JSON list of C-alpha atoms in Angstrom, two decimals:
[
{"chain": "A", "resi": 1, "resn": "MET", "atom": "CA", "xyz": [-2.34, 6.11, 13.68]},
{"chain": "A", "resi": 2, "resn": "GLU", "atom": "CA", "xyz": [-4.62, 3.50, 11.95]},
{"chain": "A", "resi": 3, "resn": "THR", "atom": "CA", "xyz": [-4.28, 0.54, 9.76]},
{"chain": "A", "resi": 4, "resn": "ILE", "atom": "CA", "xyz": [-5.95, 0.87, 6.26]},
{"chain": "A", "resi": 5, "resn": "LYS", "atom": "CA", "xyz": [-6.24, -2.19, 3.89]},
{"chain": "A", "resi": 6, "resn": "PHE", "atom": "CA", "xyz": [-6.25, -2.03, 0.11]},
{"chain": "A", "resi": 7, "resn": "LYS", "atom": "CA", "xyz": [-6.82, -4.48, -2.66]},
{"chain": "A", "resi": 8, "resn": "THR", "atom": "CA", "xyz": [-3.98, -4.12, -5.04]},
{"chain": "A", "resi": 9, "resn": "ASN", "atom": "CA", "xyz": [-2.44, -5.34, -8.24]},
{"chain": "A", "resi": 10, "resn": "ILE", "atom": "CA", "xyz": [0.92, -5.99, -6.53]},
{"chain": "A", "resi": 11, "resn": "LYS", "atom": "CA", "xyz": [1.59, -9.71, -7.68]},
{"chain": "A", "resi": 12, "resn": "CYS", "atom": "CA", "xyz": [5.08, -10.68, -6.76]},
{"chain": "A", "resi": 13, "resn": "GLY", "atom": "CA", "xyz": [8.34, -9.96, -4.86]},
{"chain": "A", "resi": 14, "resn": "GLY", "atom": "CA", "xyz": [9.37, -7.76, -7.80]},
{"chain": "A", "resi": 15, "resn": "CYS", "atom": "CA", "xyz": [6.38, -5.73, -7.53]},
{"chain": "A", "resi": 16, "resn": "ILE", "atom": "CA", "xyz": [6.89, -5.23, -3.75]},
{"chain": "A", "resi": 17, "resn": "ALA", "atom": "CA", "xyz": [10.54, -4.20, -4.52]},
{"chain": "A", "resi": 18, "resn": "ALA", "atom": "CA", "xyz": [9.20, -1.64, -7.00]},
{"chain": "A", "resi": 19, "resn": "VAL", "atom": "CA", "xyz": [6.76, -0.01, -4.38]},
{"chain": "A", "resi": 20, "resn": "THR", "atom": "CA", "xyz": [9.18, -0.30, -1.37]},
{"chain": "A", "resi": 21, "resn": "PRO", "atom": "CA", "xyz": [11.11, 2.96, -1.97]},
{"chain": "A", "resi": 22, "resn": "PHE", "atom": "CA", "xyz": [7.84, 4.84, -2.36]},
{"chain": "A", "resi": 23, "resn": "LEU", "atom": "CA", "xyz": [6.23, 3.52, 0.87]},
{"chain": "A", "resi": 24, "resn": "THR", "atom": "CA", "xyz": [9.19, 3.34, 2.96]},
{"chain": "A", "resi": 25, "resn": "THR", "atom": "CA", "xyz": [10.23, 7.06, 2.45]},
{"chain": "A", "resi": 26, "resn": "GLU", "atom": "CA", "xyz": [6.82, 8.47, 2.62]},
{"chain": "A", "resi": 27, "resn": "ASN", "atom": "CA", "xyz": [6.25, 10.55, 5.73]},
{"chain": "A", "resi": 28, "resn": "GLY", "atom": "CA", "xyz": [3.12, 9.33, 7.71]},
{"chain": "A", "resi": 29, "resn": "ILE", "atom": "CA", "xyz": [3.58, 5.67, 6.74]},
{"chain": "A", "resi": 30, "resn": "GLU", "atom": "CA", "xyz": [4.77, 3.73, 9.73]},
{"chain": "A", "resi": 31, "resn": "LYS", "atom": "CA", "xyz": [4.51, 0.00, 8.57]},
{"chain": "A", "resi": 32, "resn": "TRP", "atom": "CA", "xyz": [3.09, -1.76, 5.57]},
{"chain": "A", "resi": 33, "resn": "ALA", "atom": "CA", "xyz": [2.84, -5.28, 4.20]},
{"chain": "A", "resi": 34, "resn": "VAL", "atom": "CA", "xyz": [1.41, -7.04, 1.22]},
{"chain": "A", "resi": 35, "resn": "ASP", "atom": "CA", "xyz": [-0.34, -10.40, 1.57]},
{"chain": "A", "resi": 36, "resn": "LEU", "atom": "CA", "xyz": [0.66, -12.08, -1.74]},
{"chain": "A", "resi": 37, "resn": "GLN", "atom": "CA", "xyz": [-1.21, -15.23, -0.66]},
{"chain": "A", "resi": 38, "resn": "SER", "atom": "CA", "xyz": [-4.52, -13.44, -0.77]},
{"chain": "A", "resi": 39, "resn": "ALA", "atom": "CA", "xyz": [-6.34, -13.38, -4.12]},
{"chain": "A", "resi": 40, "resn": "ASP", "atom": "CA", "xyz": [-6.85, -9.64, -3.63]},
{"chain": "A", "resi": 41, "resn": "ARG", "atom": "CA", "xyz": [-3.16, -8.96, -2.78]},
{"chain": "A", "resi": 42, "resn": "ILE", "atom": "CA", "xyz": [-4.14, -7.09, 0.39]},
{"chain": "A", "resi": 43, "resn": "LEU", "atom": "CA", "xyz": [-1.81, -4.12, 1.31]},
{"chain": "A", "resi": 44, "resn": "SER", "atom": "CA", "xyz": [-2.11, -3.12, 4.90]},
{"chain": "A", "resi": 45, "resn": "VAL", "atom": "CA", "xyz": [-0.58, 0.19, 5.92]},
{"chain": "A", "resi": 46, "resn": "GLU", "atom": "CA", "xyz": [-0.21, 1.61, 9.31]},
{"chain": "A", "resi": 47, "resn": "THR", "atom": "CA", "xyz": [-0.46, 5.33, 8.77]},
{"chain": "A", "resi": 48, "resn": "ASP", "atom": "CA", "xyz": [-1.96, 8.72, 9.79]},
{"chain": "A", "resi": 49, "resn": "LYS", "atom": "CA", "xyz": [-2.48, 9.54, 6.11]},
{"chain": "A", "resi": 50, "resn": "THR", "atom": "CA", "xyz": [-5.87, 9.14, 4.47]},
{"chain": "A", "resi": 51, "resn": "ALA", "atom": "CA", "xyz": [-6.66, 6.16, 2.20]},
{"chain": "A", "resi": 52, "resn": "GLU", "atom": "CA", "xyz": [-6.68, 8.46, -0.87]},
{"chain": "A", "resi": 53, "resn": "GLU", "atom": "CA", "xyz": [-3.13, 9.75, 0.13]},
{"chain": "A", "resi": 54, "resn": "VAL", "atom": "CA", "xyz": [-1.69, 6.21, 0.45]},
{"chain": "A", "resi": 55, "resn": "ALA", "atom": "CA", "xyz": [-3.46, 5.24, -2.81]},
{"chain": "A", "resi": 56, "resn": "ASP", "atom": "CA", "xyz": [-1.62, 8.17, -4.57]},
{"chain": "A", "resi": 57, "resn": "VAL", "atom": "CA", "xyz": [1.76, 6.94, -3.19]},
{"chain": "A", "resi": 58, "resn": "VAL", "atom": "CA", "xyz": [1.09, 3.42, -4.54]},
{"chain": "A", "resi": 59, "resn": "LYS", "atom": "CA", "xyz": [-0.10, 5.00, -7.89]},
{"chain": "A", "resi": 60, "resn": "LYS", "atom": "CA", "xyz": [3.20, 6.87, -8.17]},
{"chain": "A", "resi": 61, "resn": "ALA", "atom": "CA", "xyz": [4.92, 3.45, -8.01]},
{"chain": "A", "resi": 62, "resn": "GLY", "atom": "CA", "xyz": [2.78, 2.27, -10.86]},
{"chain": "A", "resi": 63, "resn": "TYR", "atom": "CA", "xyz": [0.28, 0.10, -9.01]},
{"chain": "A", "resi": 64, "resn": "LEU", "atom": "CA", "xyz": [-3.38, 0.24, -8.03]},
{"chain": "A", "resi": 65, "resn": "ALA", "atom": "CA", "xyz": [-4.76, 0.36, -4.46]},
{"chain": "A", "resi": 66, "resn": "THR", "atom": "CA", "xyz": [-8.42, 0.44, -3.70]},
{"chain": "A", "resi": 67, "resn": "GLU", "atom": "CA", "xyz": [-9.48, 0.88, -0.06]},
{"chain": "A", "resi": 68, "resn": "ILE", "atom": "CA", "xyz": [-11.43, -2.11, 1.34]},
{"chain": "A", "resi": 69, "resn": "ALA", "atom": "CA", "xyz": [-14.36, -0.80, 3.30]}
]
C-alpha cells in the first residue's frame, strides 16, 4: 500500500461530502484526506490502486485529481 498525492478542485466541506461515498466504498482505498488549507487542495490517498485508477474514482464524483509527481 502506498500514499499517492493529488492536486484537486475539491474546495469545501460540501465537495468532500460529495466525493466521500465514492472514495470510501472503493475497494483498494484504505484511507484518504483532503487538505483544504492548501492552495492546491491536496488529496492524499493510501491505496494499492494506481494513480490513474484513483483519479477515475474522483472523476466519477465530478471532480478533478492530478497526481503530484
